[in-house]
Short mmCIF file of C-alpha atoms in Angstrom, two decimals:
data_model
loop_
_atom_site.label_atom_id
_atom_site.label_comp_id
_atom_site.label_asym_id
_atom_site.label_seq_id
_atom_site.Cartn_x
_atom_site.Cartn_y
_atom_site.Cartn_z
CA UNK Q 1 -0.21 -8.59 -0.28
CA UNK Q 2 -0.06 -11.91 2.25
CA UNK Q 3 1.84 -10.23 5.15
CA UNK Q 4 3.07 -6.81 6.47
CA UNK Q 5 6.48 -7.58 6.07
CA UNK Q 6 8.12 -9.92 3.48
CA UNK Q 7 11.49 -10.93 3.30
CA UNK Q 8 14.07 -9.94 0.65
CA UNK Q 9 17.58 -11.02 1.32
CA UNK Q 10 17.83 -12.86 4.66
CA UNK Q 11 17.80 -10.25 7.61
CA UNK Q 12 15.91 -7.76 5.97
CA UNK Q 13 12.75 -7.68 5.62
CA UNK Q 14 10.56 -5.05 3.23
CA UNK Q 15 6.65 -4.11 4.95
CA UNK Q 16 4.27 -1.83 5.98
CA UNK Q 17 1.87 -0.71 8.95
CA UNK Q 18 -0.98 -2.10 10.12
CA UNK Q 19 -3.72 -0.31 9.78
CA UNK Q 20 -4.44 -0.26 13.44
CA UNK Q 21 -0.62 1.31 14.28
CA UNK Q 22 -0.77 4.30 13.30
CA UNK Q 23 -0.70 7.35 15.81
CA UNK Q 24 -2.88 6.99 18.84
CA UNK Q 25 -4.64 3.25 17.29
CA UNK Q 26 -2.88 0.12 19.52
CA UNK Q 27 0.79 -1.40 18.82
CA UNK Q 28 0.86 -5.06 18.81
CA UNK Q 29 3.14 -7.01 16.17
CA UNK Q 30 2.61 -10.75 14.35
CA UNK Q 31 6.24 -12.38 16.29
CA UNK Q 32 5.51 -14.84 13.35
CA UNK Q 33 8.86 -16.28 12.44
CA UNK Q 34 10.81 -13.54 11.98
CA UNK Q 35 11.07 -12.46 15.76
CA UNK Q 36 14.16 -13.57 18.03
CA UNK Q 37 15.11 -12.52 22.06
CA UNK Q 38 11.27 -10.90 22.05
CA UNK Q 39 12.01 -8.27 19.37
CA UNK Q 40 10.58 -9.35 15.20
CA UNK Q 41 13.59 -6.96 14.34
CA UNK Q 42 16.84 -5.35 15.74
CA UNK Q 43 16.54 -2.07 13.14
CA UNK Q 44 13.39 -0.42 11.17
CA UNK Q 45 13.68 2.33 8.84
CA UNK Q 46 10.00 3.68 9.19
CA UNK Q 47 9.25 6.40 5.95
CA UNK Q 48 5.41 6.29 7.06
CA UNK Q 49 4.67 9.64 9.42
CA UNK Q 50 2.15 8.42 11.08
CA UNK Q 51 2.97 4.95 12.04
CA UNK Q 52 3.82 3.93 15.66
CA UNK Q 53 7.31 3.92 17.08
CA UNK Q 54 8.04 0.03 16.73
CA UNK Q 55 8.99 -0.52 19.77
CA UNK Q 56 11.37 -1.40 22.85
CA UNK Q 57 14.73 -2.00 22.38
CA UNK Q 58 14.32 -2.21 18.60
CA UNK Q 59 16.41 0.83 16.99
CA UNK Q 60 14.59 3.02 14.63
CA UNK Q 61 15.63 5.69 11.95
CA UNK Q 62 11.87 7.56 11.14
CA UNK Q 63 11.86 9.51 7.95
CA UNK Q 64 8.57 10.43 6.83
CA UNK Q 65 8.04 11.23 3.37
CA UNK Q 66 5.34 11.75 1.04
CA UNK Q 67 4.29 9.07 -1.53
CA UNK Q 68 4.45 11.34 -4.56
CA UNK Q 69 6.41 13.07 -7.01
CA UNK Q 70 10.52 12.34 -7.07
CA UNK Q 71 11.45 16.23 -6.99
CA UNK Q 72 9.35 16.70 -3.84
CA UNK Q 73 12.16 14.22 -1.94
CA UNK Q 74 14.67 15.60 -0.04
CA UNK Q 75 17.44 12.82 -2.03
CA UNK Q 76 19.59 12.86 0.50
CA UNK Q 77 17.89 12.28 3.03
CA UNK Q 78 16.46 9.27 1.24
CA UNK Q 79 19.27 7.69 0.61
CA UNK Q 80 20.99 8.72 4.19
CA UNK Q 81 17.78 6.26 5.61
CA UNK Q 82 18.81 3.57 2.78
CA UNK Q 83 22.62 4.61 4.30
CA UNK Q 84 21.58 3.33 7.56
CA UNK Q 85 19.29 0.31 6.57
CA UNK Q 86 22.40 -1.48 4.99
CA UNK Q 87 24.88 -0.65 7.52
CA UNK Q 88 22.94 -2.18 10.38
CA UNK Q 89 22.01 -5.37 8.02
CA UNK Q 90 25.71 -5.30 7.08
CA UNK Q 91 26.63 -5.40 10.81
CA UNK Q 92 24.05 -8.76 10.44
CA UNK Q 93 20.86 -7.44 12.00
CA UNK Q 94 17.65 -8.36 11.23
CA UNK Q 95 16.30 -4.86 9.48
CA UNK Q 96 12.95 -3.78 7.79
CA UNK Q 97 12.20 -1.24 5.94
CA UNK Q 98 7.92 0.16 6.32
CA UNK Q 99 6.17 2.68 4.87
CA UNK Q 100 1.89 2.80 5.13
CA UNK Q 101 1.72 -0.65 2.87
CA UNK Q 102 5.14 -1.55 2.23
CA UNK Q 103 5.05 -0.63 -2.13
CA UNK Q 104 6.20 2.86 -2.72
CA UNK Q 105 8.21 4.45 0.00
CA UNK Q 106 9.92 1.40 1.70
CA UNK Q 107 10.20 0.16 -2.05
CA UNK Q 108 12.64 2.90 -3.03
CA UNK Q 109 14.67 2.89 0.05
CA UNK Q 110 14.51 -0.70 -0.05
CA UNK Q 111 15.69 -1.00 -3.66
CA UNK Q 112 18.80 1.98 -2.95
CA UNK Q 113 19.37 -0.78 0.35
CA UNK Q 114 20.08 -3.70 -2.47
CA UNK Q 115 21.66 -1.35 -4.88
CA UNK Q 116 24.74 -0.92 -1.81
CA UNK Q 117 24.89 -4.22 -1.71
CA UNK Q 118 25.66 -4.65 -5.75
CA UNK Q 119 22.86 -5.59 -7.20
CA UNK Q 120 21.77 -3.72 -10.29
CA UNK Q 121 19.04 -0.97 -9.90
CA UNK Q 122 16.12 -2.60 -12.21
CA UNK Q 123 17.39 -6.61 -10.99
CA UNK Q 124 16.12 -4.75 -7.67
CA UNK Q 125 13.24 -3.42 -8.44
CA UNK Q 126 12.47 -7.22 -9.81
CA UNK Q 127 13.33 -8.81 -6.96
CA UNK Q 128 11.45 -6.58 -4.38
CA UNK Q 129 8.45 -7.33 -7.12
CA UNK Q 130 8.86 -11.13 -6.74
CA UNK Q 131 9.31 -11.18 -2.82
CA UNK Q 132 6.82 -8.57 -1.22
CA UNK Q 133 4.19 -7.27 -4.26
CA UNK Q 134 4.16 -7.18 -8.17
CA UNK Q 135 2.91 -3.61 -7.20
CA UNK Q 136 6.55 -2.19 -5.52
CA UNK Q 137 7.32 0.63 -6.66
CA UNK Q 138 3.90 1.31 -8.31
CA UNK Q 139 4.74 5.07 -8.30
CA UNK Q 140 6.83 4.76 -11.67
CA UNK Q 141 8.93 8.03 -10.32
CA UNK Q 142 9.67 6.05 -7.94
CA UNK Q 143 10.40 3.33 -9.97
CA UNK Q 144 12.11 5.41 -13.20
CA UNK Q 145 14.63 7.36 -10.67
CA UNK Q 146 15.61 3.77 -9.06
CA UNK Q 147 16.31 2.94 -12.29
CA UNK Q 148 17.68 5.87 -13.85
CA UNK Q 149 19.79 7.23 -11.28
CA UNK Q 150 19.86 4.91 -8.25
CA UNK Q 151 23.27 3.45 -9.02
CA UNK Q 152 24.87 6.98 -8.64
CA UNK Q 153 22.97 7.91 -6.21
CA UNK Q 154 24.75 5.27 -3.40
CA UNK Q 155 27.76 6.53 -4.47
CA UNK Q 156 26.84 9.78 -2.49
CA UNK Q 157 25.48 8.00 0.08
CA UNK Q 158 26.60 8.23 4.07
CA UNK Q 159 24.93 7.92 7.55
#
């Protein structure tokens, strides 16, 4: 992974949390080319429970969950996270979906965002791997669930 965040579609970013930005550590970001008005993003979905809050004037939805078996997930909550991100992205906001490494939890939610935008699940997964890392959805249970159930899952999602 060359960068902390990668743009998947214009205004839609996937990424992780720097090691020094876990709870209790300093909060700073490499503003780089994504900054506008002093903020790198307008809205952030944080899926790693130990991540520091993102910062001032950034709308943030936090829902930490484990990178583990799909059966252990509250899939309704995961779908709500995706719907929240999708809605803000459609409003023209710069949206980041992040977890710890930016591969599995965020990949699961981001794949659903793309499916909500009309992408086929397998194509969405391939795009995430191309734009972020080949390691995206290396949790094969998450990958299998997105491909097999992603299309029907987003039909029931609401914020």
